[in-house]
């Protein structure tokens, strides 16, 4: 079982699928920048210019769609819902999606990151239209509407501005 369907989750799906392990990807079912959106944060990303193999860049949703199709080639099953409960106290491990229980000898947790938003008016709308960038090292590098307006956020031991 793989929990999460961003780049790490889909990479795990491709490798385990190729190994004929019949993986199940529980990819999330939420919506919006703060939800568990299938495909992860790249679904809210416009141009991805730092992913190998795409010399002219690729849109985040297109990249995730391509990765998902590659995983599907190897008989990976997908469940578009959120995990609601887990039990890792003994094998087989147990994972619940609502009332449905799944068991596995191994669980790959690839739930990624979540942006901590500022709570601005129309924040979701502005992130959808790329007027707000929530990734300083990626999309935040570019100018937004011809201007550089930055907010510094601390994360672990780093400060990103």
C-alpha positions as a printed NumPy array, in Angstrom:
array([[  0.   ,   0.   ,   0.   ],
       [  1.246,   3.445,  -0.906],
       [ -0.341,   6.415,   0.857],
       [  0.033,   9.534,  -1.284],
       [  0.236,  10.195,  -4.993],
       [  2.705,  13.02 ,  -5.481],
       [  6.009,  12.397,  -7.267],
       [  7.369,  10.155,  -4.488],
       [  4.186,   8.092,  -4.235],
       [  3.935,   7.592,  -7.978],
       [  7.632,   6.735,  -8.222],
       [  7.082,   4.099,  -5.524],
       [  4.046,   2.863,  -7.457],
       [  6.085,   2.508, -10.655],
       [  8.872,   0.56 ,  -8.923],
       [  6.568,  -1.724,  -6.919],
       [  4.317,  -2.229,  -9.927],
       [  7.271,  -3.197, -12.112],
       [  8.259,  -5.679,  -9.392],
       [  4.772,  -7.241,  -9.713],
       [  3.919,  -6.436,  -6.072],
       [  0.406,  -5.281,  -7.065],
       [  0.507,  -1.974,  -5.192],
       [ -2.539,  -0.009,  -4.142],
       [ -2.091,   3.769,  -4.158],
       [ -4.476,   5.573,  -1.838],
       [ -4.12 ,   8.914,  -3.514],
       [ -6.345,  11.195,  -1.46 ],
       [ -9.677,  12.67 ,  -2.347],
       [ -9.552,  16.221,  -1.017],
       [ -9.565,  19.401,  -3.034],
       [ -7.961,  22.822,  -2.757],
       [ -4.416,  23.785,  -1.78 ],
       [ -4.936,  22.473,   1.748],
       [ -6.671,  19.219,   0.762],
       [ -5.203,  15.821,  -0.018],
       [ -5.399,  16.393,  -3.748],
       [ -4.449,  13.382,  -5.894],
       [ -1.125,  14.227,  -7.528],
       [  0.047,  16.323,  -4.595],
       [  1.222,  19.915,  -4.606],
       [  2.327,  19.733,  -8.225],
       [ -1.352,  19.815,  -9.165],
       [ -1.284,  23.476,  -8.054],
       [  1.98 ,  24.243,  -9.828],
       [  2.182,  25.922, -13.192],
       [  5.488,  25.473, -14.986],
       [  7.937,  22.939, -13.564],
       [ 11.351,  23.788, -14.975],
       [ 13.596,  21.809, -12.635],
       [ 12.392,  18.256, -13.313],
       [ 14.814,  16.206, -15.427],
       [ 13.758,  15.154, -18.888],
       [ 11.625,  18.16 , -19.811],
       [ 13.985,  20.635, -21.441],
       [ 11.224,  23.21 , -21.981],
       [  9.49 ,  22.59 , -18.659],
       [  6.135,  20.937, -18.061],
       [  2.972,  21.957, -16.259],
       [  2.618,  20.367, -12.831],
       [ -0.722,  18.652, -13.562],
       [  0.626,  17.341, -16.879],
       [  3.692,  15.877, -15.143],
       [  1.535,  14.155, -12.543],
       [ -0.831,  12.815, -15.208],
       [  2.148,  11.415, -17.12 ],
       [  3.532,   9.764, -13.978],
       [  0.111,   8.286, -13.101],
       [ -0.282,   6.824, -16.615],
       [  3.188,   5.292, -16.343],
       [  2.227,   3.655, -13.037],
       [ -1.02 ,   2.354, -14.558],
       [  1.046,   0.523, -17.189],
       [  2.263,  -1.737, -14.374],
       [ -1.165,  -2.699, -13.01 ],
       [ -1.106,  -0.277, -10.096],
       [ -4.52 ,   0.164,  -8.474],
       [ -5.654,   3.615,  -7.353],
       [ -8.187,   4.572,  -4.717],
       [ -9.158,   8.252,  -4.838],
       [-10.082,   8.697,  -1.192],
       [ -8.392,   9.781,   2.039],
       [ -6.906,   7.398,   4.588],
       [ -8.904,   7.787,   7.794],
       [ -7.068,   5.45 ,  10.19 ],
       [ -3.964,   3.245,  10.362],
       [ -2.684,   0.527,  12.681],
       [  1.056,  -0.125,  12.474],
       [  1.26 ,  -2.006,  15.804],
       [  1.602,  -5.46 ,  14.176],
       [  1.787,  -7.146,  10.798],
       [ -0.037,  -7.178,   8.579],
       [ -0.398,  -3.407,   8.853],
       [ -3.934,  -2.124,   8.523],
       [ -5.173,   0.973,   6.723],
       [ -8.745,   2.228,   6.664],
       [-10.492,   4.382,   4.126],
       [-13.801,   5.108,   5.794],
       [-15.232,   1.682,   6.688],
       [-13.037,  -0.172,   4.173],
       [-10.027,  -1.944,   5.669],
       [ -6.894,  -2.869,   3.724],
       [ -3.958,  -4.97 ,   4.942],
       [ -0.356,  -5.087,   3.798],
       [  3.025,  -6.317,   4.976],
       [  4.531,  -2.977,   3.94 ],
       [  3.218,   0.585,   3.783],
       [  4.964,   3.389,   1.921],
       [  3.958,   6.752,   3.332],
       [  4.53 ,   9.508,   0.795],
       [  2.1  ,  12.157,   1.923],
       [  4.407,  15.016,   0.977],
       [  4.186,  18.521,   2.301],
       [  1.441,  21.018,   2.832],
       [  1.851,  24.728,   2.401],
       [  0.954,  26.806,   5.407],
       [ -1.052,  29.623,   3.934],
       [ -1.367,  33.134,   5.341],
       [ -5.159,  33.311,   5.388],
       [ -5.399,  36.162,   2.889],
       [ -8.706,  37.056,   1.274],
       [ -9.179,  35.06 ,  -1.954],
       [ -5.989,  33.062,  -1.246],
       [ -7.237,  29.872,  -2.963],
       [ -8.309,  31.852,  -6.019],
       [ -4.961,  33.643,  -6.218],
       [ -2.943,  30.441,  -5.905],
       [ -5.068,  28.879,  -8.689],
       [ -4.257,  31.798, -10.99 ],
       [ -0.558,  31.938,  -9.99 ],
       [ -0.874,  35.341,  -8.329],
       [  0.485,  33.765,  -5.138],
       [  3.404,  31.323,  -5.142],
       [  3.777,  29.036,  -2.156],
       [  7.151,  27.643,  -3.178],
       [  9.986,  30.149,  -2.894],
       [ 12.588,  27.815,  -4.367],
       [ 10.424,  26.906,  -7.362],
       [  7.62 ,  29.158,  -8.511],
       [  8.532,  31.933,  -6.078],
       [ 11.718,  32.581,  -8.02 ],
       [  9.786,  34.047, -10.929],
       [  8.166,  37.434, -10.902],
       [  4.44 ,  37.383, -10.32 ],
       [  2.622,  39.995, -12.416],
       [  5.944,  41.728, -13.039],
       [  6.666,  42.279,  -9.338],
       [  8.583,  40.581,  -6.594],
       [  6.509,  40.618,  -3.427],
       [  7.971,  38.198,  -0.907],
       [  7.002,  36.837,   2.469],
       [  9.639,  34.899,   4.404],
       [  8.58 ,  31.658,   6.047],
       [ 10.63 ,  29.545,   8.45 ],
       [ 10.76 ,  25.802,   7.956],
       [ 12.783,  23.475,  10.165],
       [ 16.202,  25.145,  10.371],
       [ 15.838,  27.199,   7.203],
       [ 14.343,  30.575,   6.4  ],
       [ 13.067,  31.037,   2.872],
       [ 12.481,  34.532,   1.525]])
